[in-house]
Amino acid sequence: MTHRATTARSLSDLVAAGALPRAALDDAVLAQVANDYAIAVTPELLDLMDGSPERDPIARQFLPTAHEATTTPAELADPIGDHAHAPVKGIVHRYPDRVLLKPLHACPVYCRFCFRREQVGPGGEALDDAELDAALDYVARRPEIWEVIVTGGDPFMLSPRRISRIVRALDAVTHVAVIRFHSRVPIVDAARVSDELVAALKAERAAVYVGVHCNHARELTPAARASLARLADAGIPLLSQSVLLRGVNDSVEVLEALFRALVAARVKPYYLHHPDLARGTGHFRLSIDEGQALMRALRGRLSGLCQPTYVLDTPGGHGKSPIGPSYVSNPGPDGKRAIVDYLGGEHAYVSE
Ligand code: SF4
């Protein structure tokens, strides 16, 4: 693959980088997909790709395909129901004690399975100063808000100065105990995690966490691990979110390697998301039964430190629910429950 110094943002950029064949430029379906959903692939990811989206888990996440032109009846423009809980621009208030703050809708890459794919894109509709002030004011006026999750889009696309402004404003709101940034940047555009960005995350009072989005161990390149180390060395606790994706990480071996690599990079696996019902993403979706079987297999292989919670964001804005397998039965007539161990063996348990 040809090395590029800049992010590929169109089919012709991807052809020039050697990521797509020349015939892609004459493909009307692909042209429609590129028109409907934004494209961005960073040089790091172009270098990592090793084959077509049908074969390579990195290419599959970022290269547009004709599959995206197919929308199933169950798929939705707003699959997790953000709009149902947006009291002011840039805020999603779904749970009582926390809000999402979305200062922009631009990302360093555009994932082909993105749950906000109808909102994110170049230009990214960043909040202007007045809108950001109104969003911060919403937080300041509600003492029940304990945690603010800064997401988007990708908040690490903002300048360190703007990030610092957000951190300082939230740090001044004494009922906000936790400021959590969610970003793909440390993995896919590692150089952006500069000393200035790390310094901008420093709060005087509130705890600042960073959650990174990573779906395959190969994404944890030396550059990505170095950017995570810069954050961890600054005392910032790191979490990960991964999406369970057919053809990317739908095997126990790949998931095991991913979660081990994350923990070794000082990142605690937090959520494994069942893929959302975003439009044009059916080729990525597994059944919940398949996801549960993978989680059961992981339980026998990995320590608790390496285990994420398998969750589904229920369509309609009802929030996340854990959908992992259960290891305990209901009590029988004798009051005993069956507990399943990590090898699948069943054991009777009576609590009293
Ligand atoms: S980085 Fe996140 S918000 Fe951006 S395209 Fe990927 S999944 Fe969507």
PDB file of C-alpha atoms in Angstrom, residues 37-305:
ATOM      1  CA  TYR A  37     -21.550   8.595   4.873  1.00  0.00           C
ATOM      2  CA  ALA A  38     -18.312  10.501   5.503  1.00  0.00           C
ATOM      3  CA  ILE A  39     -14.911   8.966   4.731  1.00  0.00           C
ATOM      4  CA  ALA A  40     -11.697   9.564   6.667  1.00  0.00           C
ATOM      5  CA  VAL A  41      -8.797   7.156   7.061  1.00  0.00           C
ATOM      6  CA  THR A  42      -5.613   8.361   8.761  1.00  0.00           C
ATOM      7  CA  PRO A  43      -2.147   7.502   7.347  1.00  0.00           C
ATOM      8  CA  GLU A  44      -1.521   5.219  10.348  1.00  0.00           C
ATOM      9  CA  LEU A  45      -4.542   3.114   9.456  1.00  0.00           C
ATOM     10  CA  LEU A  46      -3.729   3.092   5.741  1.00  0.00           C
ATOM     11  CA  ASP A  47      -0.336   1.680   6.695  1.00  0.00           C
ATOM     12  CA  LEU A  48      -1.951  -0.941   8.923  1.00  0.00           C
ATOM     13  CA  MET A  49      -4.332  -2.279   6.272  1.00  0.00           C
ATOM     14  CA  ASP A  50      -3.449  -5.615   4.806  1.00  0.00           C
ATOM     15  CA  GLY A  51      -6.065  -6.656   2.285  1.00  0.00           C
ATOM     16  CA  SER A  52      -9.665  -5.975   1.311  1.00  0.00           C
ATOM     17  CA  PRO A  53     -12.535  -5.243   3.746  1.00  0.00           C
ATOM     18  CA  GLU A  54     -13.672  -8.835   3.224  1.00  0.00           C
ATOM     19  CA  ARG A  55     -10.387 -10.154   4.670  1.00  0.00           C
ATOM     20  CA  ASP A  56      -8.661  -7.530   6.766  1.00  0.00           C
ATOM     21  CA  PRO A  57     -10.158  -6.397  10.112  1.00  0.00           C
ATOM     22  CA  ILE A  58      -8.613  -2.921   9.837  1.00  0.00           C
ATOM     23  CA  ALA A  59      -9.739  -2.308   6.243  1.00  0.00           C
ATOM     24  CA  ARG A  60     -13.196  -3.603   7.139  1.00  0.00           C
ATOM     25  CA  GLN A  61     -13.663  -0.935   9.818  1.00  0.00           C
ATOM     26  CA  PHE A  62     -12.687   2.041   7.681  1.00  0.00           C
ATOM     27  CA  LEU A  63     -13.043   1.394   3.923  1.00  0.00           C
ATOM     28  CA  PRO A  64     -16.481   2.070   2.418  1.00  0.00           C
ATOM     29  CA  THR A  65     -18.184  -0.936   0.817  1.00  0.00           C
ATOM     30  CA  ALA A  66     -21.316  -1.522  -1.258  1.00  0.00           C
ATOM     31  CA  HIS A  67     -22.840  -3.383   1.750  1.00  0.00           C
ATOM     32  CA  GLU A  68     -23.522   0.025   3.309  1.00  0.00           C
ATOM     33  CA  ALA A  69     -26.072   0.767   0.590  1.00  0.00           C
ATOM     34  CA  THR A  70     -28.385  -1.877   2.117  1.00  0.00           C
ATOM     35  CA  THR A  71     -30.625  -0.684   4.945  1.00  0.00           C
ATOM     36  CA  THR A  72     -32.730  -3.224   6.814  1.00  0.00           C
ATOM     37  CA  PRO A  73     -36.226  -2.376   8.180  1.00  0.00           C
ATOM     38  CA  ALA A  74     -34.963  -2.474  11.786  1.00  0.00           C
ATOM     39  CA  GLU A  75     -32.162   0.055  11.185  1.00  0.00           C
ATOM     40  CA  LEU A  76     -32.544   3.620  12.405  1.00  0.00           C
ATOM     41  CA  ALA A  77     -31.072   7.064  11.725  1.00  0.00           C
ATOM     42  CA  ASP A  78     -30.667   7.611  15.500  1.00  0.00           C
ATOM     43  CA  PRO A  79     -30.181   4.049  16.772  1.00  0.00           C
ATOM     44  CA  ILE A  80     -29.479   4.865  20.419  1.00  0.00           C
ATOM     45  CA  GLY A  81     -32.094   7.600  20.699  1.00  0.00           C
ATOM     46  CA  ASP A  82     -29.841  10.606  21.390  1.00  0.00           C
ATOM     47  CA  HIS A  83     -32.439  13.030  20.058  1.00  0.00           C
ATOM     48  CA  ALA A  84     -35.033  11.914  22.623  1.00  0.00           C
ATOM     49  CA  HIS A  85     -32.820  13.211  25.453  1.00  0.00           C
ATOM     50  CA  ALA A  86     -31.289  16.420  24.061  1.00  0.00           C
ATOM     51  CA  PRO A  87     -32.526  19.320  26.221  1.00  0.00           C
ATOM     52  CA  VAL A  88     -30.026  21.842  24.776  1.00  0.00           C
ATOM     53  CA  LYS A  89     -27.694  21.654  21.807  1.00  0.00           C
ATOM     54  CA  GLY A  90     -24.644  19.515  22.577  1.00  0.00           C
ATOM     55  CA  ILE A  91     -26.137  17.792  25.657  1.00  0.00           C
ATOM     56  CA  VAL A  92     -27.707  14.331  25.920  1.00  0.00           C
ATOM     57  CA  HIS A  93     -29.251  13.756  29.359  1.00  0.00           C
ATOM     58  CA  ARG A  94     -30.379  10.133  29.417  1.00  0.00           C
ATOM     59  CA  TYR A  95     -29.559   9.046  32.991  1.00  0.00           C
ATOM     60  CA  PRO A  96     -30.190  11.204  36.077  1.00  0.00           C
ATOM     61  CA  ASP A  97     -26.593  11.483  37.310  1.00  0.00           C
ATOM     62  CA  ARG A  98     -24.664  12.006  34.072  1.00  0.00           C
ATOM     63  CA  VAL A  99     -24.782  13.784  30.726  1.00  0.00           C
ATOM     64  CA  LEU A 100     -23.041  13.530  27.395  1.00  0.00           C
ATOM     65  CA  LEU A 101     -21.435  16.757  26.221  1.00  0.00           C
ATOM     66  CA  LYS A 102     -20.873  16.701  22.452  1.00  0.00           C
ATOM     67  CA  PRO A 103     -18.770  19.736  21.521  1.00  0.00           C
ATOM     68  CA  LEU A 104     -18.336  18.641  17.877  1.00  0.00           C
ATOM     69  CA  HIS A 105     -19.285  15.941  15.418  1.00  0.00           C
ATOM     70  CA  ALA A 106     -15.968  15.572  13.563  1.00  0.00           C
ATOM     71  CA  CYS A 107     -13.731  12.504  13.980  1.00  0.00           C
ATOM     72  CA  PRO A 108     -10.185  11.596  12.909  1.00  0.00           C
ATOM     73  CA  VAL A 109     -11.629   8.566  11.082  1.00  0.00           C
ATOM     74  CA  TYR A 110     -15.151   7.617  10.094  1.00  0.00           C
ATOM     75  CA  CYS A 111     -15.907   4.070  11.190  1.00  0.00           C
ATOM     76  CA  ARG A 112     -18.165   2.270   8.739  1.00  0.00           C
ATOM     77  CA  PHE A 113     -20.290   0.890  11.603  1.00  0.00           C
ATOM     78  CA  CYS A 114     -20.630   4.188  13.496  1.00  0.00           C
ATOM     79  CA  PHE A 115     -23.757   4.512  15.656  1.00  0.00           C
ATOM     80  CA  ARG A 116     -23.794   8.285  15.020  1.00  0.00           C
ATOM     81  CA  ARG A 117     -22.958   8.036  11.326  1.00  0.00           C
ATOM     82  CA  GLU A 118     -25.861  10.281  10.343  1.00  0.00           C
ATOM     83  CA  GLN A 119     -24.521  13.053  12.585  1.00  0.00           C
ATOM     84  CA  VAL A 120     -20.743  12.856  12.247  1.00  0.00           C
ATOM     85  CA  GLY A 121     -18.773  14.197   9.298  1.00  0.00           C
ATOM     86  CA  PRO A 122     -16.344  16.831   8.120  1.00  0.00           C
ATOM     87  CA  GLY A 123     -17.187  20.277   9.382  1.00  0.00           C
ATOM     88  CA  GLY A 124     -18.603  18.374  12.300  1.00  0.00           C
ATOM     89  CA  GLU A 125     -21.053  21.021  13.493  1.00  0.00           C
ATOM     90  CA  ALA A 126     -18.912  22.215  16.439  1.00  0.00           C
ATOM     91  CA  LEU A 127     -20.671  24.149  19.171  1.00  0.00           C
ATOM     92  CA  ASP A 128     -19.862  27.839  18.952  1.00  0.00           C
ATOM     93  CA  ASP A 129     -18.881  29.747  22.099  1.00  0.00           C
ATOM     94  CA  ALA A 130     -22.457  30.685  23.016  1.00  0.00           C
ATOM     95  CA  GLU A 131     -23.712  27.132  22.466  1.00  0.00           C
ATOM     96  CA  LEU A 132     -20.861  25.672  24.519  1.00  0.00           C
ATOM     97  CA  ASP A 133     -21.607  28.150  27.310  1.00  0.00           C
ATOM     98  CA  ALA A 134     -25.286  27.160  27.232  1.00  0.00           C
ATOM     99  CA  ALA A 135     -24.361  23.455  27.425  1.00  0.00           C
ATOM    100  CA  LEU A 136     -21.977  24.078  30.341  1.00  0.00           C
ATOM    101  CA  ASP A 137     -24.608  26.199  32.042  1.00  0.00           C
ATOM    102  CA  TYR A 138     -27.081  23.282  31.765  1.00  0.00           C
ATOM    103  CA  VAL A 139     -24.582  21.158  33.720  1.00  0.00           C
ATOM    104  CA  ALA A 140     -23.853  23.871  36.284  1.00  0.00           C
ATOM    105  CA  ARG A 141     -27.553  24.324  37.101  1.00  0.00           C
ATOM    106  CA  ARG A 142     -28.212  20.653  37.863  1.00  0.00           C
ATOM    107  CA  PRO A 143     -26.621  19.388  41.086  1.00  0.00           C
ATOM    108  CA  GLU A 144     -27.653  15.815  40.263  1.00  0.00           C
ATOM    109  CA  ILE A 145     -25.070  15.686  37.434  1.00  0.00           C
ATOM    110  CA  TRP A 146     -22.105  13.811  38.920  1.00  0.00           C
ATOM    111  CA  GLU A 147     -20.333  12.831  35.687  1.00  0.00           C
ATOM    112  CA  VAL A 148     -19.896  14.534  32.315  1.00  0.00           C
ATOM    113  CA  ILE A 149     -18.914  12.354  29.364  1.00  0.00           C
ATOM    114  CA  VAL A 150     -17.300  14.503  26.686  1.00  0.00           C
ATOM    115  CA  THR A 151     -17.845  12.766  23.363  1.00  0.00           C
ATOM    116  CA  GLY A 152     -18.977  13.654  19.858  1.00  0.00           C
ATOM    117  CA  GLY A 153     -17.641  13.046  17.280  1.00  0.00           C
ATOM    118  CA  ASP A 154     -14.257  13.003  18.857  1.00  0.00           C
ATOM    119  CA  PRO A 155     -13.420  15.693  21.440  1.00  0.00           C
ATOM    120  CA  PHE A 156      -9.660  15.205  20.974  1.00  0.00           C
ATOM    121  CA  MET A 157     -10.115  16.797  17.531  1.00  0.00           C
ATOM    122  CA  LEU A 158     -10.512  20.086  19.404  1.00  0.00           C
ATOM    123  CA  SER A 159      -7.491  22.270  20.062  1.00  0.00           C
ATOM    124  CA  PRO A 160      -5.816  21.822  23.468  1.00  0.00           C
ATOM    125  CA  ARG A 161      -6.967  25.370  24.250  1.00  0.00           C
ATOM    126  CA  ARG A 162     -10.624  24.472  23.695  1.00  0.00           C
ATOM    127  CA  ILE A 163     -10.244  21.201  25.602  1.00  0.00           C
ATOM    128  CA  SER A 164      -8.672  23.094  28.493  1.00  0.00           C
ATOM    129  CA  ARG A 165     -11.575  25.549  28.470  1.00  0.00           C
ATOM    130  CA  ILE A 166     -14.055  22.672  28.793  1.00  0.00           C
ATOM    131  CA  VAL A 167     -12.049  20.975  31.573  1.00  0.00           C
ATOM    132  CA  ARG A 168     -11.653  24.181  33.549  1.00  0.00           C
ATOM    133  CA  ALA A 169     -15.333  25.080  33.211  1.00  0.00           C
ATOM    134  CA  LEU A 170     -16.459  21.642  34.390  1.00  0.00           C
ATOM    135  CA  ASP A 171     -13.832  21.555  37.132  1.00  0.00           C
ATOM    136  CA  ALA A 172     -15.372  24.750  38.507  1.00  0.00           C
ATOM    137  CA  VAL A 173     -18.765  23.028  38.866  1.00  0.00           C
ATOM    138  CA  THR A 174     -18.348  21.442  42.273  1.00  0.00           C
ATOM    139  CA  HIS A 175     -21.041  18.770  41.865  1.00  0.00           C
ATOM    140  CA  VAL A 176     -19.242  17.323  38.795  1.00  0.00           C
ATOM    141  CA  ALA A 177     -16.923  14.689  40.250  1.00  0.00           C
ATOM    142  CA  VAL A 178     -15.870  12.982  37.014  1.00  0.00           C
ATOM    143  CA  ILE A 179     -15.045  14.318  33.543  1.00  0.00           C
ATOM    144  CA  ARG A 180     -14.728  11.465  31.087  1.00  0.00           C
ATOM    145  CA  PHE A 181     -13.432  12.000  27.536  1.00  0.00           C
ATOM    146  CA  HIS A 182     -14.154   9.397  24.868  1.00  0.00           C
ATOM    147  CA  SER A 183     -11.835   9.367  21.881  1.00  0.00           C
ATOM    148  CA  ARG A 184     -10.499   7.319  18.995  1.00  0.00           C
ATOM    149  CA  VAL A 185      -7.537   9.726  18.593  1.00  0.00           C
ATOM    150  CA  PRO A 186      -4.958   7.941  20.815  1.00  0.00           C
ATOM    151  CA  ILE A 187      -5.380   4.838  18.642  1.00  0.00           C
ATOM    152  CA  VAL A 188      -5.804   6.225  15.115  1.00  0.00           C
ATOM    153  CA  ASP A 189      -4.007   9.593  15.175  1.00  0.00           C
ATOM    154  CA  ALA A 190      -1.577   9.121  18.041  1.00  0.00           C
ATOM    155  CA  ALA A 191       0.573  12.192  17.355  1.00  0.00           C
ATOM    156  CA  ARG A 192      -2.371  14.397  18.347  1.00  0.00           C
ATOM    157  CA  VAL A 193      -1.865  13.267  21.947  1.00  0.00           C
ATOM    158  CA  SER A 194       0.708  15.993  22.445  1.00  0.00           C
ATOM    159  CA  ASP A 195       2.117  17.328  25.702  1.00  0.00           C
ATOM    160  CA  GLU A 196      -0.267  20.283  25.254  1.00  0.00           C
ATOM    161  CA  LEU A 197      -3.293  18.007  24.935  1.00  0.00           C
ATOM    162  CA  VAL A 198      -2.270  15.981  27.995  1.00  0.00           C
ATOM    163  CA  ALA A 199      -1.748  19.218  29.960  1.00  0.00           C
ATOM    164  CA  ALA A 200      -5.180  20.468  28.832  1.00  0.00           C
ATOM    165  CA  LEU A 201      -6.785  17.449  30.508  1.00  0.00           C
ATOM    166  CA  LYS A 202      -5.436  18.435  33.913  1.00  0.00           C
ATOM    167  CA  ALA A 203      -8.159  19.338  36.392  1.00  0.00           C
ATOM    168  CA  GLU A 204      -7.548  20.778  39.850  1.00  0.00           C
ATOM    169  CA  ARG A 205     -10.431  19.007  41.547  1.00  0.00           C
ATOM    170  CA  ALA A 206     -12.470  16.630  39.347  1.00  0.00           C
ATOM    171  CA  ALA A 207     -11.230  13.196  38.266  1.00  0.00           C
ATOM    172  CA  VAL A 208     -10.501  13.055  34.528  1.00  0.00           C
ATOM    173  CA  TYR A 209     -10.824   9.701  32.746  1.00  0.00           C
ATOM    174  CA  VAL A 210     -10.183   8.883  29.091  1.00  0.00           C
ATOM    175  CA  GLY A 211     -12.066   6.120  27.287  1.00  0.00           C
ATOM    176  CA  VAL A 212     -10.549   4.943  24.014  1.00  0.00           C
ATOM    177  CA  HIS A 213     -12.296   3.123  21.187  1.00  0.00           C
ATOM    178  CA  CYS A 214     -10.315   0.118  19.947  1.00  0.00           C
ATOM    179  CA  ASN A 215     -11.607  -3.024  18.237  1.00  0.00           C
ATOM    180  CA  HIS A 216      -8.572  -5.111  17.292  1.00  0.00           C
ATOM    181  CA  ALA A 217      -5.156  -5.688  18.904  1.00  0.00           C
ATOM    182  CA  ARG A 218      -3.458  -4.642  15.652  1.00  0.00           C
ATOM    183  CA  GLU A 219      -4.731  -1.099  16.229  1.00  0.00           C
ATOM    184  CA  LEU A 220      -2.405  -0.907  19.241  1.00  0.00           C
ATOM    185  CA  THR A 221       0.657   0.031  17.211  1.00  0.00           C
ATOM    186  CA  PRO A 222       3.821   1.273  18.936  1.00  0.00           C
ATOM    187  CA  ALA A 223       2.631   4.854  18.274  1.00  0.00           C
ATOM    188  CA  ALA A 224      -0.798   4.136  19.766  1.00  0.00           C
ATOM    189  CA  ARG A 225       0.736   2.495  22.833  1.00  0.00           C
ATOM    190  CA  ALA A 226       3.063   5.471  23.266  1.00  0.00           C
ATOM    191  CA  SER A 227       0.110   7.890  23.187  1.00  0.00           C
ATOM    192  CA  LEU A 228      -1.720   5.786  25.791  1.00  0.00           C
ATOM    193  CA  ALA A 229       1.429   5.766  27.921  1.00  0.00           C
ATOM    194  CA  ARG A 230       1.586   9.595  27.780  1.00  0.00           C
ATOM    195  CA  LEU A 231      -1.957   9.739  29.154  1.00  0.00           C
ATOM    196  CA  ALA A 232      -1.402   7.024  31.777  1.00  0.00           C
ATOM    197  CA  ASP A 233       1.898   8.579  32.893  1.00  0.00           C
ATOM    198  CA  ALA A 234       0.018  11.835  33.490  1.00  0.00           C
ATOM    199  CA  GLY A 235      -2.126   9.954  36.009  1.00  0.00           C
ATOM    200  CA  ILE A 236      -5.207   9.669  33.803  1.00  0.00           C
ATOM    201  CA  PRO A 237      -7.120   6.383  34.253  1.00  0.00           C
ATOM    202  CA  LEU A 238      -7.792   4.757  30.875  1.00  0.00           C
ATOM    203  CA  LEU A 239     -10.815   2.687  29.813  1.00  0.00           C
ATOM    204  CA  SER A 240     -11.715   1.094  26.516  1.00  0.00           C
ATOM    205  CA  GLN A 241     -14.851   0.654  24.519  1.00  0.00           C
ATOM    206  CA  SER A 242     -14.963  -1.925  21.749  1.00  0.00           C
ATOM    207  CA  VAL A 243     -17.701  -2.826  19.321  1.00  0.00           C
ATOM    208  CA  LEU A 244     -18.337  -6.488  18.550  1.00  0.00           C
ATOM    209  CA  LEU A 245     -18.146  -6.616  14.755  1.00  0.00           C
ATOM    210  CA  ARG A 246     -18.532  -9.465  12.302  1.00  0.00           C
ATOM    211  CA  GLY A 247     -15.343  -9.921  10.311  1.00  0.00           C
ATOM    212  CA  VAL A 248     -13.341  -7.722  12.703  1.00  0.00           C
ATOM    213  CA  ASN A 249     -13.308  -9.285  16.161  1.00  0.00           C
ATOM    214  CA  ASP A 250     -15.984 -12.013  16.146  1.00  0.00           C
ATOM    215  CA  SER A 251     -13.754 -14.798  17.465  1.00  0.00           C
ATOM    216  CA  VAL A 252     -12.649 -15.598  20.980  1.00  0.00           C
ATOM    217  CA  GLU A 253      -8.981 -15.552  19.948  1.00  0.00           C
ATOM    218  CA  VAL A 254      -9.213 -12.036  18.499  1.00  0.00           C
ATOM    219  CA  LEU A 255     -11.144 -10.690  21.494  1.00  0.00           C
ATOM    220  CA  GLU A 256      -8.722 -12.319  23.914  1.00  0.00           C
ATOM    221  CA  ALA A 257      -5.748 -10.745  22.134  1.00  0.00           C
ATOM    222  CA  LEU A 258      -7.507  -7.354  22.105  1.00  0.00           C
ATOM    223  CA  PHE A 259      -8.351  -7.297  25.818  1.00  0.00           C
ATOM    224  CA  ARG A 260      -4.928  -8.585  26.855  1.00  0.00           C
ATOM    225  CA  ALA A 261      -3.222  -5.950  24.698  1.00  0.00           C
ATOM    226  CA  LEU A 262      -5.395  -3.192  26.162  1.00  0.00           C
ATOM    227  CA  VAL A 263      -4.688  -4.198  29.758  1.00  0.00           C
ATOM    228  CA  ALA A 264      -0.970  -4.464  28.967  1.00  0.00           C
ATOM    229  CA  ALA A 265      -1.207  -0.864  27.690  1.00  0.00           C
ATOM    230  CA  ARG A 266      -2.801   0.141  31.039  1.00  0.00           C
ATOM    231  CA  VAL A 267      -6.303   0.394  29.566  1.00  0.00           C
ATOM    232  CA  LYS A 268      -9.146  -1.323  31.466  1.00  0.00           C
ATOM    233  CA  PRO A 269     -11.632  -2.951  29.040  1.00  0.00           C
ATOM    234  CA  TYR A 270     -14.913  -1.298  29.984  1.00  0.00           C
ATOM    235  CA  TYR A 271     -17.641  -2.049  27.436  1.00  0.00           C
ATOM    236  CA  LEU A 272     -18.000  -4.487  24.577  1.00  0.00           C
ATOM    237  CA  HIS A 273     -20.906  -3.021  22.622  1.00  0.00           C
ATOM    238  CA  HIS A 274     -23.329  -5.151  20.676  1.00  0.00           C
ATOM    239  CA  PRO A 275     -23.427  -3.371  17.300  1.00  0.00           C
ATOM    240  CA  ASP A 276     -26.161  -0.743  17.082  1.00  0.00           C
ATOM    241  CA  LEU A 277     -28.919  -0.698  14.464  1.00  0.00           C
ATOM    242  CA  ALA A 278     -27.251   2.078  12.453  1.00  0.00           C
ATOM    243  CA  ARG A 279     -28.273   2.251   8.809  1.00  0.00           C
ATOM    244  CA  GLY A 280     -26.175   0.269   6.337  1.00  0.00           C
ATOM    245  CA  THR A 281     -24.327  -1.741   9.003  1.00  0.00           C
ATOM    246  CA  GLY A 282     -26.093  -5.127   8.810  1.00  0.00           C
ATOM    247  CA  HIS A 283     -22.946  -6.833   7.483  1.00  0.00           C
ATOM    248  CA  PHE A 284     -21.230  -6.078  10.816  1.00  0.00           C
ATOM    249  CA  ARG A 285     -23.966  -7.418  13.124  1.00  0.00           C
ATOM    250  CA  LEU A 286     -23.873 -10.684  15.054  1.00  0.00           C
ATOM    251  CA  SER A 287     -26.760 -12.201  16.979  1.00  0.00           C
ATOM    252  CA  ILE A 288     -26.922 -11.714  20.745  1.00  0.00           C
ATOM    253  CA  ASP A 289     -26.588 -15.514  21.080  1.00  0.00           C
ATOM    254  CA  GLU A 290     -23.260 -15.350  19.238  1.00  0.00           C
ATOM    255  CA  GLY A 291     -22.098 -12.469  21.438  1.00  0.00           C
ATOM    256  CA  GLN A 292     -23.023 -14.334  24.608  1.00  0.00           C
ATOM    257  CA  ALA A 293     -21.192 -17.458  23.436  1.00  0.00           C
ATOM    258  CA  LEU A 294     -18.069 -15.350  22.891  1.00  0.00           C
ATOM    259  CA  MET A 295     -18.362 -13.796  26.353  1.00  0.00           C
ATOM    260  CA  ARG A 296     -18.787 -17.240  27.914  1.00  0.00           C
ATOM    261  CA  ALA A 297     -15.658 -18.467  26.146  1.00  0.00           C
ATOM    262  CA  LEU A 298     -13.701 -15.390  27.296  1.00  0.00           C
ATOM    263  CA  ARG A 299     -14.693 -16.001  30.918  1.00  0.00           C
ATOM    264  CA  GLY A 300     -12.686 -19.245  30.823  1.00  0.00           C
ATOM    265  CA  ARG A 301      -9.618 -17.568  29.353  1.00  0.00           C
ATOM    266  CA  LEU A 302      -9.142 -14.121  30.874  1.00  0.00           C
ATOM    267  CA  SER A 303      -8.878 -12.628  34.345  1.00  0.00           C
ATOM    268  CA  GLY A 304     -11.596 -10.254  35.520  1.00  0.00           C
ATOM    269  CA  LEU A 305      -9.297  -7.320  34.814  1.00  0.00           C
TER     270      LEU A 305
END
